[in-house]
Short mmCIF file of N, CA and C in Angstrom, two decimals:
data_model
loop_
_atom_site.label_atom_id
_atom_site.label_comp_id
_atom_site.label_asym_id
_atom_site.label_seq_id
_atom_site.Cartn_x
_atom_site.Cartn_y
_atom_site.Cartn_z
N MET A 1 23.98 24.75 -24.75
CA MET A 1 23.19 23.46 -25.05
C MET A 1 21.82 23.86 -25.34
N ILE A 2 21.48 22.97 -26.48
CA ILE A 2 20.18 23.21 -27.09
C ILE A 2 19.28 21.96 -26.60
N TYR A 3 18.01 22.23 -26.17
CA TYR A 3 17.04 21.21 -25.71
C TYR A 3 16.00 21.19 -26.60
N TYR A 4 15.68 20.10 -27.19
CA TYR A 4 14.49 19.91 -27.98
C TYR A 4 13.50 19.04 -27.40
N ALA A 5 12.29 19.26 -27.34
CA ALA A 5 11.29 18.56 -26.63
C ALA A 5 9.92 18.86 -26.94
N VAL A 6 8.97 17.93 -26.94
CA VAL A 6 7.44 18.24 -27.18
C VAL A 6 6.77 18.71 -26.12
N VAL A 7 7.34 18.80 -24.88
CA VAL A 7 6.73 19.35 -23.59
C VAL A 7 7.15 20.93 -23.48
N PRO A 8 6.09 21.54 -22.98
CA PRO A 8 6.49 23.08 -22.84
C PRO A 8 7.82 23.10 -21.79
N MET A 9 8.45 24.27 -22.02
CA MET A 9 9.68 24.51 -21.24
C MET A 9 9.35 24.56 -19.67
N GLU A 10 8.17 25.07 -19.42
CA GLU A 10 7.88 25.14 -17.92
C GLU A 10 7.72 23.87 -17.42
N LEU A 11 7.38 22.87 -18.08
CA LEU A 11 7.33 21.59 -17.59
C LEU A 11 8.65 20.79 -17.49
N ALA A 12 9.39 20.98 -18.62
CA ALA A 12 10.62 20.24 -18.80
C ALA A 12 11.77 20.94 -17.61
N PHE A 13 11.58 22.26 -17.24
CA PHE A 13 12.62 22.68 -16.18
C PHE A 13 11.84 23.00 -14.99
N PHE A 14 10.90 22.14 -14.62
CA PHE A 14 10.02 22.47 -13.49
C PHE A 14 10.99 22.18 -12.15
N ASP A 15 11.04 22.94 -11.23
CA ASP A 15 11.65 22.74 -10.11
C ASP A 15 10.90 22.19 -8.93
N GLU A 16 11.03 21.08 -8.72
CA GLU A 16 10.33 20.20 -7.75
C GLU A 16 10.48 20.67 -6.32
N SER A 17 11.66 21.38 -6.14
CA SER A 17 12.04 21.78 -4.67
C SER A 17 11.15 23.10 -4.35
N GLN A 18 10.46 23.64 -5.23
CA GLN A 18 9.66 24.75 -4.84
C GLN A 18 8.33 24.13 -4.34
N VAL A 19 8.03 23.04 -4.63
CA VAL A 19 6.68 22.61 -4.19
C VAL A 19 6.70 22.03 -2.65
N PRO A 20 6.03 22.68 -1.71
CA PRO A 20 6.07 22.25 -0.34
C PRO A 20 5.49 20.70 -0.10
N LEU A 21 6.25 19.93 0.58
CA LEU A 21 5.76 18.60 0.78
C LEU A 21 5.40 18.63 2.34
N GLU A 22 4.57 17.76 2.56
CA GLU A 22 3.87 17.55 3.96
C GLU A 22 3.97 16.01 4.39
N GLU A 23 4.44 15.85 5.46
CA GLU A 23 4.61 14.44 6.07
C GLU A 23 3.22 14.11 6.62
N VAL A 24 2.57 12.94 6.25
CA VAL A 24 1.42 12.40 6.88
C VAL A 24 1.48 11.05 7.03
N GLU A 25 0.59 10.34 7.86
CA GLU A 25 0.56 8.98 8.12
C GLU A 25 -0.94 8.58 7.81
N ILE A 26 -0.98 7.67 6.75
CA ILE A 26 -2.26 6.99 6.51
C ILE A 26 -2.40 5.48 6.51
N GLU A 27 -3.18 4.98 7.39
CA GLU A 27 -3.17 3.57 7.69
C GLU A 27 -2.01 3.06 8.22
N GLY A 28 -1.38 3.91 9.02
CA GLY A 28 -0.09 3.45 9.66
C GLY A 28 1.11 3.56 8.85
N VAL A 29 0.90 4.05 7.50
CA VAL A 29 2.11 4.10 6.56
C VAL A 29 2.59 5.79 6.48
N PRO A 30 3.99 6.00 6.96
CA PRO A 30 4.26 7.37 6.75
C PRO A 30 4.71 7.51 5.37
N MET A 31 4.40 8.91 5.07
CA MET A 31 4.59 9.20 3.33
C MET A 31 4.68 10.74 3.37
N LEU A 32 5.43 11.18 2.39
CA LEU A 32 5.43 12.57 1.90
C LEU A 32 4.36 12.85 0.80
N VAL A 33 3.69 13.80 0.96
CA VAL A 33 2.54 14.17 0.05
C VAL A 33 2.65 15.63 -0.41
N ARG A 34 2.21 15.99 -1.54
CA ARG A 34 2.04 17.44 -1.73
C ARG A 34 0.64 17.78 -2.24
N LYS A 35 0.30 18.91 -2.08
CA LYS A 35 -0.97 19.36 -2.26
C LYS A 35 -1.53 19.22 -3.75
N HIS A 36 -2.53 18.82 -4.16
CA HIS A 36 -3.17 18.93 -5.48
C HIS A 36 -4.17 20.06 -5.57
N ASN A 37 -5.17 19.82 -4.57
CA ASN A 37 -6.14 20.76 -4.49
C ASN A 37 -6.63 20.83 -2.97
N GLU A 38 -7.67 21.52 -2.76
CA GLU A 38 -8.03 21.56 -1.40
C GLU A 38 -8.40 20.28 -0.58
N GLN A 39 -8.99 19.25 -1.40
CA GLN A 39 -9.51 18.06 -0.91
C GLN A 39 -8.39 16.79 -1.06
N GLU A 40 -7.56 17.06 -2.21
CA GLU A 40 -6.70 15.86 -2.54
C GLU A 40 -5.15 16.27 -2.33
N LYS A 41 -4.48 15.11 -2.04
CA LYS A 41 -2.98 15.30 -2.11
C LYS A 41 -2.41 14.06 -2.82
N ILE A 42 -1.25 14.23 -3.44
CA ILE A 42 -0.53 13.32 -4.24
C ILE A 42 0.56 12.56 -3.50
N ILE A 43 0.66 11.44 -3.58
CA ILE A 43 1.75 10.61 -2.61
C ILE A 43 3.06 10.93 -3.60
N VAL A 44 3.96 11.46 -2.84
CA VAL A 44 5.41 11.75 -3.59
C VAL A 44 6.36 10.42 -3.13
N ARG A 45 6.36 10.12 -1.96
CA ARG A 45 7.38 9.25 -1.47
C ARG A 45 6.82 8.37 -0.12
N LEU A 46 7.14 7.07 0.03
CA LEU A 46 6.79 6.52 1.11
C LEU A 46 8.05 6.52 2.03
N LEU A 47 7.92 6.61 3.37
CA LEU A 47 8.86 6.78 4.44
C LEU A 47 8.97 5.49 5.31
N SER A 48 8.33 4.40 4.93
CA SER A 48 8.07 3.35 5.77
C SER A 48 9.33 2.40 5.55
N ALA A 49 9.61 1.60 6.53
CA ALA A 49 10.70 0.62 6.55
C ALA A 49 10.16 -0.76 6.17
N ASP A 50 8.80 -0.89 6.08
CA ASP A 50 8.14 -2.06 5.95
C ASP A 50 8.18 -2.32 4.43
N PRO A 51 8.71 -3.48 3.86
CA PRO A 51 8.72 -3.77 2.35
C PRO A 51 7.28 -3.95 1.89
N ALA A 52 6.37 -4.35 2.70
CA ALA A 52 5.08 -4.79 2.19
C ALA A 52 4.40 -3.51 1.81
N HIS A 53 4.68 -2.40 2.59
CA HIS A 53 4.02 -1.09 2.18
C HIS A 53 4.29 -0.63 0.84
N TYR A 54 5.55 -0.94 0.40
CA TYR A 54 5.95 -0.54 -1.06
C TYR A 54 5.34 -1.41 -2.17
N LEU A 55 4.82 -2.60 -1.74
CA LEU A 55 4.13 -3.63 -2.69
C LEU A 55 2.73 -3.26 -2.67
N ASP A 56 2.06 -2.55 -1.82
CA ASP A 56 0.69 -2.30 -1.78
C ASP A 56 0.37 -1.11 -2.64
N PRO A 57 -0.58 -1.51 -3.56
CA PRO A 57 -0.90 -0.56 -4.60
C PRO A 57 -1.65 0.73 -4.34
N ARG A 58 -2.20 0.54 -3.01
CA ARG A 58 -2.96 1.67 -2.35
C ARG A 58 -1.93 3.05 -2.08
N PHE A 59 -0.77 2.45 -1.85
CA PHE A 59 0.22 3.59 -1.52
C PHE A 59 1.26 3.88 -2.54
N GLN A 60 0.93 3.58 -3.88
CA GLN A 60 1.77 3.81 -4.96
C GLN A 60 2.17 5.38 -5.22
N PRO A 61 3.20 5.82 -5.40
CA PRO A 61 3.59 7.21 -5.62
C PRO A 61 2.91 7.71 -6.77
N GLY A 62 2.28 8.83 -6.77
CA GLY A 62 1.67 9.33 -7.86
C GLY A 62 0.26 9.13 -7.75
N LEU A 63 -0.34 8.47 -6.89
CA LEU A 63 -1.83 8.44 -6.64
C LEU A 63 -2.31 9.63 -5.77
N ARG A 64 -3.54 9.96 -6.21
CA ARG A 64 -4.22 10.96 -5.45
C ARG A 64 -5.03 10.44 -4.33
N ILE A 65 -4.77 11.04 -3.15
CA ILE A 65 -5.54 10.57 -2.00
C ILE A 65 -6.35 11.70 -1.41
N SER A 66 -7.49 11.44 -0.70
CA SER A 66 -8.24 12.51 -0.10
C SER A 66 -8.02 12.35 1.34
N LEU A 67 -7.86 13.40 1.88
CA LEU A 67 -7.66 13.41 3.58
C LEU A 67 -8.60 14.11 4.21
#
């Protein structure tokens, strides 16, 4: 298979399973986060059963949060 892309091969074939995830609770919302740097983490996934949490833009996956 030949793969043509404008992104570097390291990004295209990045294995996300190698990044350790941490389960935290912020404002009563359980979520999975990964470390961005010493002060910030990035939201990966919400673990809440409340649909209102998924509509709240403060808990959008991909956002950086400081703990």
